[in-house]
Amino acid sequence: MASYLGEHIHVSVFGQSHSPAIGVVVDGLPAGERVDMEELGRFLKRRAPGQNATSTPRKEADLPQFLSGLVDDVTCGAPLAALIENTNTRSQDYAQLRDKPRPGHADFTAQVKYGGFQDVAGGGHFSGRLTAPLCIAGGICLQMLKRRGIEVAAHIASIAREADRPFDPMGESVETMDALKRAPFPVLDEKAGERMRKVILQAKEEGDSVGGIVECLVTGVPAGLGEPMFGGMENRLAAALFGIPAVKGVEFGAGFGVATMRGSENNDPFTVKDGKVVTQTNRAGGILGGITNGMPLVFRLAFKPTPSIAREQQTVSLSKKQVEELVVTGRHDPCIVPRAVPVVEAVTALVLSDLLFS
Amino acid sequence: MASYLGEHIHVSVFGQSHSPAIGVVVDGLPAGERVDMEELGRFLKRRAPGQNATSTPRKEADLPQFLSGLVDDVTCGAPLAALIENTNTRSQDYAQLRDKPRPGHADFTAQVKYGGFQDVAGGGHFSGRLTAPLCIAGGICLQMLKRRGIEVAAHIASIAREADRPFDPMGESVETMDALKRAPFPVLDEKAGERMRKVILQAKEEGDSVGGIVECLVTGVPAGLGEPMFGGMENRLAAALFGIPAVKGVEFGAGFGVATMRGSENNDPFTVKDGKVVTQTNRAGGILGGITNGMPLVFRLAFKPTPSIAREQQTVSLSKKQVEELVVTGRHDPCIVPRAVPVVEAVTALVLSDLLFS
Amino acid sequence: MASYLGEHIHVSVFGQSHSPAIGVVVDGLPAGERVDMEELGRFLKRRAPGQNATSTPRKEADLPQFLSGLVDDVTCGAPLAALIENTNTRSQDYAQLRDKPRPGHADFTAQVKYGGFQDVAGGGHFSGRLTAPLCIAGGICLQMLKRRGIEVAAHIASIAREADRPFDPMGESVETMDALKRAPFPVLDEKAGERMRKVILQAKEEGDSVGGIVECLVTGVPAGLGEPMFGGMENRLAAALFGIPAVKGVEFGAGFGVATMRGSENNDPFTVKDGKVVTQTNRAGGILGGITNGMPLVFRLAFKPTPSIAREQQTVSLSKKQVEELVVTGRHDPCIVPRAVPVVEAVTALVLSDLLFS
Amino acid sequence: MASYLGEHIHVSVFGQSHSPAIGVVVDGLPAGERVDMEELGRFLKRRAPGQNATSTPRKEADLPQFLSGLVDDVTCGAPLAALIENTNTRSQDYAQLRDKPRPGHADFTAQVKYGGFQDVAGGGHFSGRLTAPLCIAGGICLQMLKRRGIEVAAHIASIAREADRPFDPMGESVETMDALKRAPFPVLDEKAGERMRKVILQAKEEGDSVGGIVECLVTGVPAGLGEPMFGGMENRLAAALFGIPAVKGVEFGAGFGVATMRGSENNDPFTVKDGKVVTQTNRAGGILGGITNGMPLVFRLAFKPTPSIAREQQTVSLSKKQVEELVVTGRHDPCIVPRAVPVVEAVTALVLSDLLFS
């Protein structure tokens, strides 16, 4: 297991920040699924940089070329392959990165693992740019899920100490979920959004970056998905979500909050609604014993602040084995969280599809 | 993926709470590894119930029988199989559980998934008792790791709002780590331990239960373990750790704390120590880009309060489709966290061994 | 991948020839499947030794004990575990096998791989005895398949140069297939069977052994099973069937015969029968492009002669690095083929079930 | 498992005969391996059509474009992706194939599996053209293996009833093996090659096709590769080799020949040569108990005659559910075997690399 994921819908991601192209192969998509290319384009644009002042001004076309797997925009059962060309490759001199690893990045661990042969330009395969192919694959799965009544939406739950209102764990309306997808800065409470943007710009001005939390909600999930123990829904989602760069924590339902709760507070009482067994609350985040119970899935991911900051940092020269100062040049997102929102949706869709289309 | 785990050291767990036996098959253990049976026995005893007033008084022998894979207590390269007999099977009438699912348990989701054929007695395959075979497999791996200078230790980081001092993310002494393993209630600060026990007993008296957090530290991990993206150390650990019943959140290094940090605060500066490149702090929890950087691994798991509580709870009759009251009988841990500590160590050892012995 | 198999119905086999027990864990069996224990007993007896003069006179009880996964003989969704105790363990001195590998056996390769720690007694984990747990798992799957109209039957296609009539690739009646399962020496042509038995006894008298071919037929397989390229039905069956000890070749449909055929002879013309598209012949063995076409599956496996023979053989002393003579003692099957027939059925059932119950 | 393969060197193949491109992603290649592009070009040319009168005159450029995974032709540890553009896409009308499946092809099974959404043009994903990306991936692995003293070579063992001399199972010289790779028609006995070409041209003239056998030899394989039971070298090779279109049988060492042998004839006696334990003969094909014994690997694959023949054949109209005649147009190889030789080498290299670089 490395840059591939899934048993039935098997995703294999390739590319480096500055290789000729990045892309993805998706093996196992059911045949006969139409890909709405405009919808997919809108989805990819949500992840693209340069949307507003809170993200890096670098522009990307990011229009995927489909190499296989589609006939007239409909899946044909064969592996789907798509690529995005990298237009601005090798424009800079990245040689120093091989000797002076950037704090908080994978430069040092890549050096250890690949013995100096790793592609250092722009972070190579560890670049956040590799989330674009994930969004192609996940964007297609999101369309397949929506067609079956499963809605996936995420929002910025917090940036630094500024928090949005949380999702109602009992579910949100499709309108609310859809609105988030049209929002350039996806929050439920616009006032909170304004405060968050201010915090991001403040960090940017100070040559720094900030972290935050993304919360994801999935409605319409049938009960019975997932297996016991290591095949649980939490296991599968976590195994995939930690593949998004900068994620350092994943929690489901009440999450770390359960640690301070009593059983009588945390247990969700069962009840009957419209002849259907449901829970009255949803502290479990829709999962009991690793298996979905028919309630919405709710989970949160902690994103660390972008490690690339304008401030001088301390690193070492690997060749000289001595401490040196480093200034990371280039333009970077002062906060990765807003652009991570569609990536969380995409990866969630991949995991759910892998279970649903088995 | 269900009740099995691992690519090279492949673990397959079986058994239900009241089946004739529970056990585990471990395929891929390197040949020539001696299993110290006394050490393993001590390790298993840490997970066993009835150690003190904070756990269920039910007694278990839990002496594993080894069926294969060992010749004179040394691994022979063939799959190792071990079982623990269930002595007190089918003593109670569990029929009502099939109709009245316990809140917070997998009774309802098992009913949906297995169509009424699931073994309801004692929670069946979802029982916390299934962590015993995990501890057999993990306990053997812990011995193999220790022999190679890798120490794994966990402690109770908090119960309800009572917190132990956290692990020093730069590492703890082997003595401190070993002492935790001999402690009946593994904490770093004994005073905090006393307060925690009080909180647990208080909940027990009130017919309730409490949750908590387990923190795990791994020292001696070589740099370079783990793969990019979905094969990262965080992905692999999380995929396994969520297999421990009651875990609702997993975080690495600074974890959810990164959300409120600046990049300049969170990035770990590199430095040189004894001619070796290390980081000056360890907010990353020993992992950068999914790959270990040679610093200690640090991570925390949130455990929900035991769902089995003595208080009356609301559930439904699945047959009558109406709300009913339920009182869960039997004796249960008012807090699962103390007994979960060795389970966390065991599962951690399985994941690390799977990567190390490939 | 080692002693485990399958994605959805995941089988993990354990045990050595002389370990306390051998057994199997089967994870992923659908819940609600009744296991007919008498039928399973009859199936296991077909593999058991001592049935007649052509096999080893060693007696085995081979009654499996079920440890988990069943409630009142019905699968409950939890992993099923079963074991067979080894009663005659460590009766002999096997120490010389560690130094003098038996030709045709895995003694030497095990020595290389496990560094001398392997269990040499009776061949350890490489013993043909390990096909017994495969028959437990496969025997249960055969019952599940039969319930769904899928019949699996194999016969002895040849021993040395004595050949049975081949299966009609267009299918055989259920009666013919069932009759094979009741036959102590499963052939379609009794006369050929007599000649085969004579050949076996002749080899036995001469202190030698003989090889042969097993042919397997599966009727009732729905069209559309299997995936392109590496997920094809041939790939999956071959990957599993080569796990049966002594198999050195696997061929589907016309098999190696296709090498001498013209396209016009080998292509199966399509036709319509009872409103259903079928092929007029079945040289393809029921598989086109890796995917089943609804015709019966037909395939053959070549089994090498039992490597354990009474005659003196040349080997080496690994410690002295010199050639030495070896006489393999103990009583062995002069031909493994008759007892391999149910094993082929069992492994076939495992592969088909893994695809069907996904 | 579908169009991907491997645990450590993970190959994912994409493309249809007439999609914009075909290609491959290879995840897990060790970093620091130089790809000799000229050597790779020569290797790919061996598979390319139009080499001589015995193959289809269709020309292909088949120059792969590398999208990622290489920095200055050296692997960088990131997934390697390569594609070959399809230049002659959608030139024909393939609509009739959707209704009238070609005998011997996957048209019918694809229709069943993909419900009419499959890409029928040129056989879609089932086209032999998909072996080109396998040759890119395998060609790189062949270079890595050769660097480590492992030589893989295959030859045409037979076409129809014309047979080449078999490989010496004790090994061939590197010169002999290399010579095969430069030969436009790879045989060991040129006279036999001439007879084979005659047989192919004869079939071609008669609007027909012929099958044949490819034999593969691998020298320099270390002892100890492969696992017991389902992880054996035979299992792994067979699971991959059956992914090559038209393969209907795979046999190792003496293969189906073992069926007519006595144990005393088939067992390979051990001996000592240059202080090393070897076998005196190599009927086992270098594998005992699934594990390599240090002797050369020898195996053979049966290829069916090209199903596309010029003669009129019987098929059915799926829509009308009635028998119809079909003439397959286009130009096709009258025998696929010569072009399959490098594909066998490529797939073999993938399997060996997956085990070696773990």
PDB file of C-alpha atoms in Angstrom, chain C residues 98-244:
ATOM      1  CA  ARG C  98      17.238 -31.057   8.855  1.00  0.00           C
ATOM      2  CA  ASP C  99      20.603 -32.162   7.511  1.00  0.00           C
ATOM      3  CA  LYS C 100      19.594 -34.437   4.637  1.00  0.00           C
ATOM      4  CA  PRO C 101      16.827 -32.872   2.552  1.00  0.00           C
ATOM      5  CA  ARG C 102      14.523 -35.317   0.789  1.00  0.00           C
ATOM      6  CA  PRO C 103      14.577 -34.944  -3.009  1.00  0.00           C
ATOM      7  CA  GLY C 104      11.361 -33.519  -4.394  1.00  0.00           C
ATOM      8  CA  HIS C 105      10.307 -32.149  -1.005  1.00  0.00           C
ATOM      9  CA  ALA C 106      10.498 -28.639   0.441  1.00  0.00           C
ATOM     10  CA  ASP C 107      13.068 -29.653   3.071  1.00  0.00           C
ATOM     11  CA  PHE C 108      15.902 -27.827   1.344  1.00  0.00           C
ATOM     12  CA  THR C 109      13.997 -24.674   0.430  1.00  0.00           C
ATOM     13  CA  ALA C 110      12.539 -24.496   3.932  1.00  0.00           C
ATOM     14  CA  GLN C 111      16.057 -24.762   5.334  1.00  0.00           C
ATOM     15  CA  VAL C 112      17.157 -21.835   3.153  1.00  0.00           C
ATOM     16  CA  LYS C 113      14.104 -19.738   3.964  1.00  0.00           C
ATOM     17  CA  TYR C 114      13.755 -20.423   7.678  1.00  0.00           C
ATOM     18  CA  GLY C 115      17.414 -20.808   8.535  1.00  0.00           C
ATOM     19  CA  GLY C 116      17.076 -24.146  10.232  1.00  0.00           C
ATOM     20  CA  PHE C 117      14.195 -23.131  12.470  1.00  0.00           C
ATOM     21  CA  GLN C 118      11.558 -24.808  10.298  1.00  0.00           C
ATOM     22  CA  ASP C 119       9.516 -27.661  11.712  1.00  0.00           C
ATOM     23  CA  VAL C 120      10.930 -30.633   9.852  1.00  0.00           C
ATOM     24  CA  ALA C 121       8.668 -33.265  11.367  1.00  0.00           C
ATOM     25  CA  GLY C 122       6.576 -34.816   8.617  1.00  0.00           C
ATOM     26  CA  GLY C 123       7.240 -31.935   6.257  1.00  0.00           C
ATOM     27  CA  GLY C 124       5.986 -29.318   8.702  1.00  0.00           C
ATOM     28  CA  HIS C 125       3.699 -26.761   7.130  1.00  0.00           C
ATOM     29  CA  PHE C 126       4.445 -28.170   3.654  1.00  0.00           C
ATOM     30  CA  SER C 127       2.789 -31.474   4.478  1.00  0.00           C
ATOM     31  CA  GLY C 128      -0.111 -32.653   2.344  1.00  0.00           C
ATOM     32  CA  ARG C 129      -1.945 -32.924   5.645  1.00  0.00           C
ATOM     33  CA  LEU C 130      -2.519 -29.179   5.410  1.00  0.00           C
ATOM     34  CA  THR C 131      -5.058 -29.845   2.664  1.00  0.00           C
ATOM     35  CA  ALA C 132      -7.433 -31.089   5.374  1.00  0.00           C
ATOM     36  CA  PRO C 133      -8.241 -27.587   6.661  1.00  0.00           C
ATOM     37  CA  LEU C 134      -8.613 -26.455   3.050  1.00  0.00           C
ATOM     38  CA  CYS C 135     -11.249 -29.161   2.701  1.00  0.00           C
ATOM     39  CA  ILE C 136     -13.107 -27.925   5.770  1.00  0.00           C
ATOM     40  CA  ALA C 137     -13.310 -24.413   4.339  1.00  0.00           C
ATOM     41  CA  GLY C 138     -13.942 -25.591   0.791  1.00  0.00           C
ATOM     42  CA  GLY C 139     -16.426 -28.217   1.886  1.00  0.00           C
ATOM     43  CA  ILE C 140     -18.595 -25.529   3.479  1.00  0.00           C
ATOM     44  CA  CYS C 141     -18.337 -23.411   0.326  1.00  0.00           C
ATOM     45  CA  LEU C 142     -19.308 -26.401  -1.822  1.00  0.00           C
ATOM     46  CA  GLN C 143     -22.532 -26.645   0.172  1.00  0.00           C
ATOM     47  CA  MET C 144     -23.224 -22.943  -0.310  1.00  0.00           C
ATOM     48  CA  LEU C 145     -22.590 -23.233  -4.052  1.00  0.00           C
ATOM     49  CA  LYS C 146     -24.759 -26.333  -4.471  1.00  0.00           C
ATOM     50  CA  ARG C 147     -27.610 -24.492  -2.772  1.00  0.00           C
ATOM     51  CA  ARG C 148     -27.286 -21.919  -5.568  1.00  0.00           C
ATOM     52  CA  GLY C 149     -27.198 -24.448  -8.392  1.00  0.00           C
ATOM     53  CA  ILE C 150     -23.439 -24.560  -8.830  1.00  0.00           C
ATOM     54  CA  GLU C 151     -21.985 -28.062  -8.949  1.00  0.00           C
ATOM     55  CA  VAL C 152     -18.286 -28.755  -8.621  1.00  0.00           C
ATOM     56  CA  ALA C 153     -16.916 -32.223  -9.336  1.00  0.00           C
ATOM     57  CA  ALA C 154     -13.509 -33.617 -10.153  1.00  0.00           C
ATOM     58  CA  HIS C 155     -12.238 -36.992 -11.244  1.00  0.00           C
ATOM     59  CA  ILE C 156      -8.964 -38.766 -11.818  1.00  0.00           C
ATOM     60  CA  ALA C 157      -8.316 -37.982 -15.466  1.00  0.00           C
ATOM     61  CA  SER C 158      -5.199 -40.127 -15.608  1.00  0.00           C
ATOM     62  CA  ILE C 159      -2.617 -41.991 -13.574  1.00  0.00           C
ATOM     63  CA  ALA C 160       0.656 -42.513 -15.381  1.00  0.00           C
ATOM     64  CA  ARG C 161      -0.535 -43.426 -18.909  1.00  0.00           C
ATOM     65  CA  GLU C 162      -3.931 -44.829 -17.897  1.00  0.00           C
ATOM     66  CA  ALA C 163      -6.658 -42.344 -18.721  1.00  0.00           C
ATOM     67  CA  ASP C 164     -10.293 -41.980 -17.704  1.00  0.00           C
ATOM     68  CA  ARG C 165     -12.712 -40.616 -20.278  1.00  0.00           C
ATOM     69  CA  PRO C 166     -12.636 -36.830 -20.071  1.00  0.00           C
ATOM     70  CA  PHE C 167     -15.545 -34.769 -18.805  1.00  0.00           C
ATOM     71  CA  ASP C 168     -17.946 -33.662 -21.502  1.00  0.00           C
ATOM     72  CA  PRO C 169     -16.988 -29.961 -21.583  1.00  0.00           C
ATOM     73  CA  MET C 170     -20.607 -29.111 -22.346  1.00  0.00           C
ATOM     74  CA  GLY C 171     -21.464 -30.480 -18.916  1.00  0.00           C
ATOM     75  CA  GLU C 172     -22.340 -33.689 -17.116  1.00  0.00           C
ATOM     76  CA  SER C 173     -25.531 -34.541 -15.287  1.00  0.00           C
ATOM     77  CA  VAL C 174     -25.802 -33.812 -11.583  1.00  0.00           C
ATOM     78  CA  GLU C 175     -26.168 -37.568 -11.107  1.00  0.00           C
ATOM     79  CA  THR C 176     -22.815 -38.252 -12.760  1.00  0.00           C
ATOM     80  CA  MET C 177     -21.179 -35.516 -10.747  1.00  0.00           C
ATOM     81  CA  ASP C 178     -22.725 -36.722  -7.499  1.00  0.00           C
ATOM     82  CA  ALA C 179     -21.764 -40.319  -8.233  1.00  0.00           C
ATOM     83  CA  LEU C 180     -18.114 -39.277  -8.453  1.00  0.00           C
ATOM     84  CA  LYS C 181     -18.376 -37.922  -4.927  1.00  0.00           C
ATOM     85  CA  ARG C 182     -19.584 -41.213  -3.560  1.00  0.00           C
ATOM     86  CA  ALA C 183     -16.955 -43.238  -5.402  1.00  0.00           C
ATOM     87  CA  PRO C 184     -13.950 -44.352  -3.348  1.00  0.00           C
ATOM     88  CA  PHE C 185     -11.855 -44.003  -6.523  1.00  0.00           C
ATOM     89  CA  PRO C 186     -13.516 -41.242  -8.551  1.00  0.00           C
ATOM     90  CA  VAL C 187     -13.443 -42.051 -12.265  1.00  0.00           C
ATOM     91  CA  LEU C 188     -16.061 -41.902 -14.996  1.00  0.00           C
ATOM     92  CA  ASP C 189     -14.970 -45.192 -16.554  1.00  0.00           C
ATOM     93  CA  GLU C 190     -14.659 -47.984 -13.996  1.00  0.00           C
ATOM     94  CA  LYS C 191     -12.460 -50.062 -16.302  1.00  0.00           C
ATOM     95  CA  ALA C 192      -9.978 -47.229 -16.550  1.00  0.00           C
ATOM     96  CA  GLY C 193     -10.146 -46.960 -12.783  1.00  0.00           C
ATOM     97  CA  GLU C 194      -9.141 -50.588 -12.412  1.00  0.00           C
ATOM     98  CA  ARG C 195      -6.165 -50.100 -14.696  1.00  0.00           C
ATOM     99  CA  MET C 196      -5.155 -47.024 -12.723  1.00  0.00           C
ATOM    100  CA  ARG C 197      -5.281 -48.846  -9.420  1.00  0.00           C
ATOM    101  CA  LYS C 198      -3.137 -51.579 -10.920  1.00  0.00           C
ATOM    102  CA  VAL C 199      -0.556 -48.995 -12.009  1.00  0.00           C
ATOM    103  CA  ILE C 200      -0.497 -47.501  -8.536  1.00  0.00           C
ATOM    104  CA  LEU C 201      -0.088 -50.835  -6.794  1.00  0.00           C
ATOM    105  CA  GLN C 202       2.627 -51.813  -9.261  1.00  0.00           C
ATOM    106  CA  ALA C 203       4.555 -48.637  -8.410  1.00  0.00           C
ATOM    107  CA  LYS C 204       4.028 -49.274  -4.706  1.00  0.00           C
ATOM    108  CA  GLU C 205       5.386 -52.773  -4.954  1.00  0.00           C
ATOM    109  CA  GLU C 206       8.425 -51.412  -6.693  1.00  0.00           C
ATOM    110  CA  GLY C 207       8.988 -48.916  -3.891  1.00  0.00           C
ATOM    111  CA  ASP C 208       8.056 -46.116  -6.232  1.00  0.00           C
ATOM    112  CA  SER C 209       5.198 -43.666  -6.872  1.00  0.00           C
ATOM    113  CA  VAL C 210       3.225 -42.312  -9.847  1.00  0.00           C
ATOM    114  CA  GLY C 211       1.766 -38.995 -10.926  1.00  0.00           C
ATOM    115  CA  GLY C 212      -1.476 -38.159 -12.645  1.00  0.00           C
ATOM    116  CA  ILE C 213      -3.992 -35.590 -13.716  1.00  0.00           C
ATOM    117  CA  VAL C 214      -7.158 -34.356 -12.032  1.00  0.00           C
ATOM    118  CA  GLU C 215      -9.882 -32.812 -14.136  1.00  0.00           C
ATOM    119  CA  CYS C 216     -12.500 -30.518 -12.628  1.00  0.00           C
ATOM    120  CA  LEU C 217     -15.899 -29.506 -13.948  1.00  0.00           C
ATOM    121  CA  VAL C 218     -18.106 -26.722 -12.631  1.00  0.00           C
ATOM    122  CA  THR C 219     -21.649 -26.366 -13.892  1.00  0.00           C
ATOM    123  CA  GLY C 220     -24.173 -23.652 -13.174  1.00  0.00           C
ATOM    124  CA  VAL C 221     -21.637 -20.814 -13.082  1.00  0.00           C
ATOM    125  CA  PRO C 222     -23.305 -17.547 -14.060  1.00  0.00           C
ATOM    126  CA  ALA C 223     -21.800 -15.557 -16.926  1.00  0.00           C
ATOM    127  CA  GLY C 224     -19.892 -12.424 -15.957  1.00  0.00           C
ATOM    128  CA  LEU C 225     -17.708 -13.647 -13.092  1.00  0.00           C
ATOM    129  CA  GLY C 226     -14.077 -12.578 -13.135  1.00  0.00           C
ATOM    130  CA  GLU C 227     -12.274  -9.427 -14.172  1.00  0.00           C
ATOM    131  CA  PRO C 228     -10.008  -8.559 -17.069  1.00  0.00           C
ATOM    132  CA  MET C 229      -6.273  -9.138 -17.068  1.00  0.00           C
ATOM    133  CA  PHE C 230      -4.962 -10.191 -13.634  1.00  0.00           C
ATOM    134  CA  GLY C 231      -8.381 -10.610 -12.068  1.00  0.00           C
ATOM    135  CA  GLY C 232      -9.493 -13.244 -14.549  1.00  0.00           C
ATOM    136  CA  MET C 233     -11.074 -16.501 -13.524  1.00  0.00           C
ATOM    137  CA  GLU C 234      -8.071 -18.419 -14.846  1.00  0.00           C
ATOM    138  CA  ASN C 235      -5.693 -16.215 -12.846  1.00  0.00           C
ATOM    139  CA  ARG C 236      -7.667 -16.635  -9.654  1.00  0.00           C
ATOM    140  CA  LEU C 237      -8.136 -20.358  -9.992  1.00  0.00           C
ATOM    141  CA  ALA C 238      -4.507 -20.950 -10.954  1.00  0.00           C
ATOM    142  CA  ALA C 239      -3.244 -18.763  -8.096  1.00  0.00           C
ATOM    143  CA  ALA C 240      -5.167 -20.961  -5.679  1.00  0.00           C
ATOM    144  CA  LEU C 241      -4.777 -24.377  -7.317  1.00  0.00           C
ATOM    145  CA  PHE C 242      -0.979 -24.173  -7.376  1.00  0.00           C
ATOM    146  CA  GLY C 243      -1.306 -23.994  -3.594  1.00  0.00           C
ATOM    147  CA  ILE C 244      -2.211 -27.694  -3.557  1.00  0.00           C
TER     148      ILE C 244
END
